[in-house]
Coordinates of C-alpha atoms in Angstrom, one line a residue:
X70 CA 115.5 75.7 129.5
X71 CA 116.0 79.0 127.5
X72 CA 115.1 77.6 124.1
X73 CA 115.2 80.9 122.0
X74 CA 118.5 82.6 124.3
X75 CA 118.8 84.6 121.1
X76 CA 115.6 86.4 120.6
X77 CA 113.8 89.4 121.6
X78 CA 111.2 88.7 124.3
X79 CA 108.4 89.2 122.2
X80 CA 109.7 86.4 120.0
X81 CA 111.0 84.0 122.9
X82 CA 107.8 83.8 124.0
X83 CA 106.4 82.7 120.3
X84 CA 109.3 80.4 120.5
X85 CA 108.6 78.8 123.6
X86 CA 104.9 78.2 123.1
X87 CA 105.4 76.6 119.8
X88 CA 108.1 74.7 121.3
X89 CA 105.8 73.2 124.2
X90 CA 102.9 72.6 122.1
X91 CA 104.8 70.2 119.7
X92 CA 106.3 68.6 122.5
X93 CA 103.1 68.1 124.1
X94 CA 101.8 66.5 120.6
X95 CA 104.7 63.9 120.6
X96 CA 102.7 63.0 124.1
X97 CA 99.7 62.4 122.2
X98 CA 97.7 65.3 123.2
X99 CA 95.8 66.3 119.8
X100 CA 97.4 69.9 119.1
X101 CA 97.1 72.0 116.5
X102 CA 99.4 75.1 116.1
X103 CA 97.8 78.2 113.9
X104 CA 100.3 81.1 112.8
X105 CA 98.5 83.9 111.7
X106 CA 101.0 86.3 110.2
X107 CA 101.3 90.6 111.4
X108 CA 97.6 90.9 111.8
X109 CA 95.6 94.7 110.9
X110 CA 91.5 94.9 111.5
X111 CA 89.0 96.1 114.3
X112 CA 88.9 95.4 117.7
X113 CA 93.0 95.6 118.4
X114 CA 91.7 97.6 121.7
X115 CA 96.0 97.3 123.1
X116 CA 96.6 98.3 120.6
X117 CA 99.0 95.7 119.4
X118 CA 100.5 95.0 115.8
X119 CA 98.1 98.0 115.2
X120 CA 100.2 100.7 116.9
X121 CA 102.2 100.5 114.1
X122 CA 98.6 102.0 112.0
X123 CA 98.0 104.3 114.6
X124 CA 101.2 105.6 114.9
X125 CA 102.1 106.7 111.5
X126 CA 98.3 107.9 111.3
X127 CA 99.1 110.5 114.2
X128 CA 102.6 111.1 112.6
X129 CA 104.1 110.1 115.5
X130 CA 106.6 107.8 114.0
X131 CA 109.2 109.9 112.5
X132 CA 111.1 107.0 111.0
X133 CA 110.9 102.9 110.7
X134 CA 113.1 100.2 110.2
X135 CA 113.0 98.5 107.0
X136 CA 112.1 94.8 106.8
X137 CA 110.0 92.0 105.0
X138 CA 106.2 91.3 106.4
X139 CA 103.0 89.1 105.6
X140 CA 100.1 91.0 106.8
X141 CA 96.6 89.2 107.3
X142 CA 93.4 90.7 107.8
X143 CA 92.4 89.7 111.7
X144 CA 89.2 88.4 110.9
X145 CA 90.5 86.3 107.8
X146 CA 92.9 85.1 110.4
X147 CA 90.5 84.4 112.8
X148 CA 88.5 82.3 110.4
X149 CA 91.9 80.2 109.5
X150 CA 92.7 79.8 113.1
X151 CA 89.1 77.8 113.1
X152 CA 89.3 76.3 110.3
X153 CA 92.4 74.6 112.0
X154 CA 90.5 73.9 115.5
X155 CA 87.9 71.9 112.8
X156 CA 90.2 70.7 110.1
X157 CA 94.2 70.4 110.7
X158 CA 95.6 67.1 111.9
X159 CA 97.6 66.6 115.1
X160 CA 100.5 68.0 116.0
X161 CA 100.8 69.9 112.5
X162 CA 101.1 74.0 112.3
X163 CA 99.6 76.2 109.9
X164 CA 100.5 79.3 108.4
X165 CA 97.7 82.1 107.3
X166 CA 99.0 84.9 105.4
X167 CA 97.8 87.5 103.2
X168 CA 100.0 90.0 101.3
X169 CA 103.8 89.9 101.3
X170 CA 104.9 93.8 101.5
X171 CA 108.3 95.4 102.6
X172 CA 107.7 98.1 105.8
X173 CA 108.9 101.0 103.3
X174 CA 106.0 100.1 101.3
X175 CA 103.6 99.1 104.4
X176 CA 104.3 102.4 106.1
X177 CA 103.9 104.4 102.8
X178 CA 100.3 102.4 102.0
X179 CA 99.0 103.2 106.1
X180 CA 100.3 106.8 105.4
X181 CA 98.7 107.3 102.1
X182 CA 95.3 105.8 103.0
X183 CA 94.8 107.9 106.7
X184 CA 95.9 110.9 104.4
X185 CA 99.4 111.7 106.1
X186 CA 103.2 112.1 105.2
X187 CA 104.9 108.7 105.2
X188 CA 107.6 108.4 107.8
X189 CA 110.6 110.0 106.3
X190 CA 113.8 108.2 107.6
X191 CA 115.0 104.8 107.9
X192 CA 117.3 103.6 110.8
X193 CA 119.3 100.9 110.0
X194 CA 118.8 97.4 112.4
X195 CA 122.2 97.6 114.0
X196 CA 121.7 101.0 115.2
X197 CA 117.5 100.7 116.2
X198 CA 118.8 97.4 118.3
X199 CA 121.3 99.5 120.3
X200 CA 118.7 102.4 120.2
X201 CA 115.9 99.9 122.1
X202 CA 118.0 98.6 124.2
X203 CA 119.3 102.2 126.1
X204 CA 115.9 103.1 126.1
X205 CA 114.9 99.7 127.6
X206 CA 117.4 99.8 129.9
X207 CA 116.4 103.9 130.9
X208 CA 112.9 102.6 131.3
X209 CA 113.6 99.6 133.6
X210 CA 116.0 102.0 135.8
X211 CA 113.8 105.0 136.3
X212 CA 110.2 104.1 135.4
X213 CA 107.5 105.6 133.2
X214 CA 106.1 104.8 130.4
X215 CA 107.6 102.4 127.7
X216 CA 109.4 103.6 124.7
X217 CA 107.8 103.4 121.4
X218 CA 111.1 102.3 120.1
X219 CA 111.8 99.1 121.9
X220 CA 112.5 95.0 121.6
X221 CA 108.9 94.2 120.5
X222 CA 109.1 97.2 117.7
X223 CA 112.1 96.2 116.1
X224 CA 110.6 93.1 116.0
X225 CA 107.2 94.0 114.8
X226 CA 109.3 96.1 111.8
X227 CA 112.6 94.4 111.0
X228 CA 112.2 90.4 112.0
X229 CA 109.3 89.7 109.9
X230 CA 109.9 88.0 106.4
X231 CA 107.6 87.1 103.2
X232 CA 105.4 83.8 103.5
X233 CA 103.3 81.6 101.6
X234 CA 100.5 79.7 103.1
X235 CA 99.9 76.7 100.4
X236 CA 99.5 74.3 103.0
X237 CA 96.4 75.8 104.9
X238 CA 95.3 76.4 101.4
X239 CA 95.4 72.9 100.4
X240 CA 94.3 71.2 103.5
X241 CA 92.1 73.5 105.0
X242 CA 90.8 74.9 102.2
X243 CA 91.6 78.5 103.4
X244 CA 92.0 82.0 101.7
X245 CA 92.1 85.7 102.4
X246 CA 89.5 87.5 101.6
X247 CA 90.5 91.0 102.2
X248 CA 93.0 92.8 100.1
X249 CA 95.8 94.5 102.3
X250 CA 94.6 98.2 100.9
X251 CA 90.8 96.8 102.4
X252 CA 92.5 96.0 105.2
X253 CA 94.0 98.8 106.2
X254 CA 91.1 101.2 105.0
X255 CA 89.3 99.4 108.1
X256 CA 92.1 98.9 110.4
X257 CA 92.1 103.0 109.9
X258 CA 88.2 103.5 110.3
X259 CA 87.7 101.8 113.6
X260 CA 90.6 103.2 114.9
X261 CA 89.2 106.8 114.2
X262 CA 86.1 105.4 115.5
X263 CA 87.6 104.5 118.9
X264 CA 89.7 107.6 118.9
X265 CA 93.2 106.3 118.6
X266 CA 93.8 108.4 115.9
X267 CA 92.3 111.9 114.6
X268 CA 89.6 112.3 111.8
X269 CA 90.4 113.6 108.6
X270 CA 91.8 117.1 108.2

């Protein structure tokens, strides 16, 4: 059964395995479902949500799509998501967020702290939808690599919205440590460190 026949694959999968693991709960088995929100930090080796970092970083993203995000630091995410294993009851989910941030804002922040001109133009959802799609569809047809404007980076940029996590706070006793500008000072360093992205001019 196609439970999330509306999404972008990047979300039907996060729709699916949420799905199963509260059905699987009803059945007894003790789950607990941890939602991190867009995570930034070391170690993203993909690199995942952090090719959004490394892109503007290289100014390689000429434009973005604007949108509402929650952005955690990994490793304060890491620590909810065991904080949750240890703590959270059954077949509950918790959410751990950090700082609520439009991407107009986000991009400018990553832009400003790697020492680079923000990404000057915004596309509109409609039109970066239709835009992902041909360029999906090109891919799938004739090979190579994938297009850095696709389903999963509309997603990444436009589908997000702004959280609060008062219920991890309360009965887990978790909080973010990191502020987003600490965050995305290190996200930054390591990835100059691995050599995603240039050193300072």
């Amino acid at each position: 059964m196609n439970h999330g026949q509306n999404k972008t694959p990047y979300l039907q999968v996060k729709y699916e395995l949420d799905w199963l693991a509260r059905e699987k709960a009803k059945e007894g088995l003790p789950v607990v479902i941890a939602i991190p929100t867009m995570c930034f930090g070391e170690y993203d080796y993909g690199p995942s949500t952090g090719r959004l970092v490394v892109e503007i970083a290289k100014e390689s993203m000429p434009a973005y799509i604007e949108g509402n995000r929650n952005v955690i630091y990994a490793g304060d995410a890491g620590k909810g998501i065991v904080l949750a294993a240890e703590k959270g009851r059954a077949g509950e989910r918790y959410l751990f967020t950090g700082t609520n941030i439009s991407m107009s804002d986000l991009t400018r922040n990553i832009a400003v702290s790697a020492g680079v001109n923000p990404p000057s133009k915004r596309i509109p959802l409609p039109i970066a939808k239709l835009l992902a799609f041909l360029f999906e569809t090109k891919q799938k047809l004739t090979g190579g690599k994938e297009a850095k404007l696709n389903s999963t980076t509309v997603a990444i940029m436009a589908l997000g919205q702004f959280l609060e996590g008062k219920k991890s706070e309360t009965e887990l006793g978790f909080t973010s440590t990191l502020s987003l500008d600490e965050t995305i000072e290190r996200t930054i360093q390591w990835f100059r460190e691995e050599g995603y992205i240039p050193n300072r001019r």
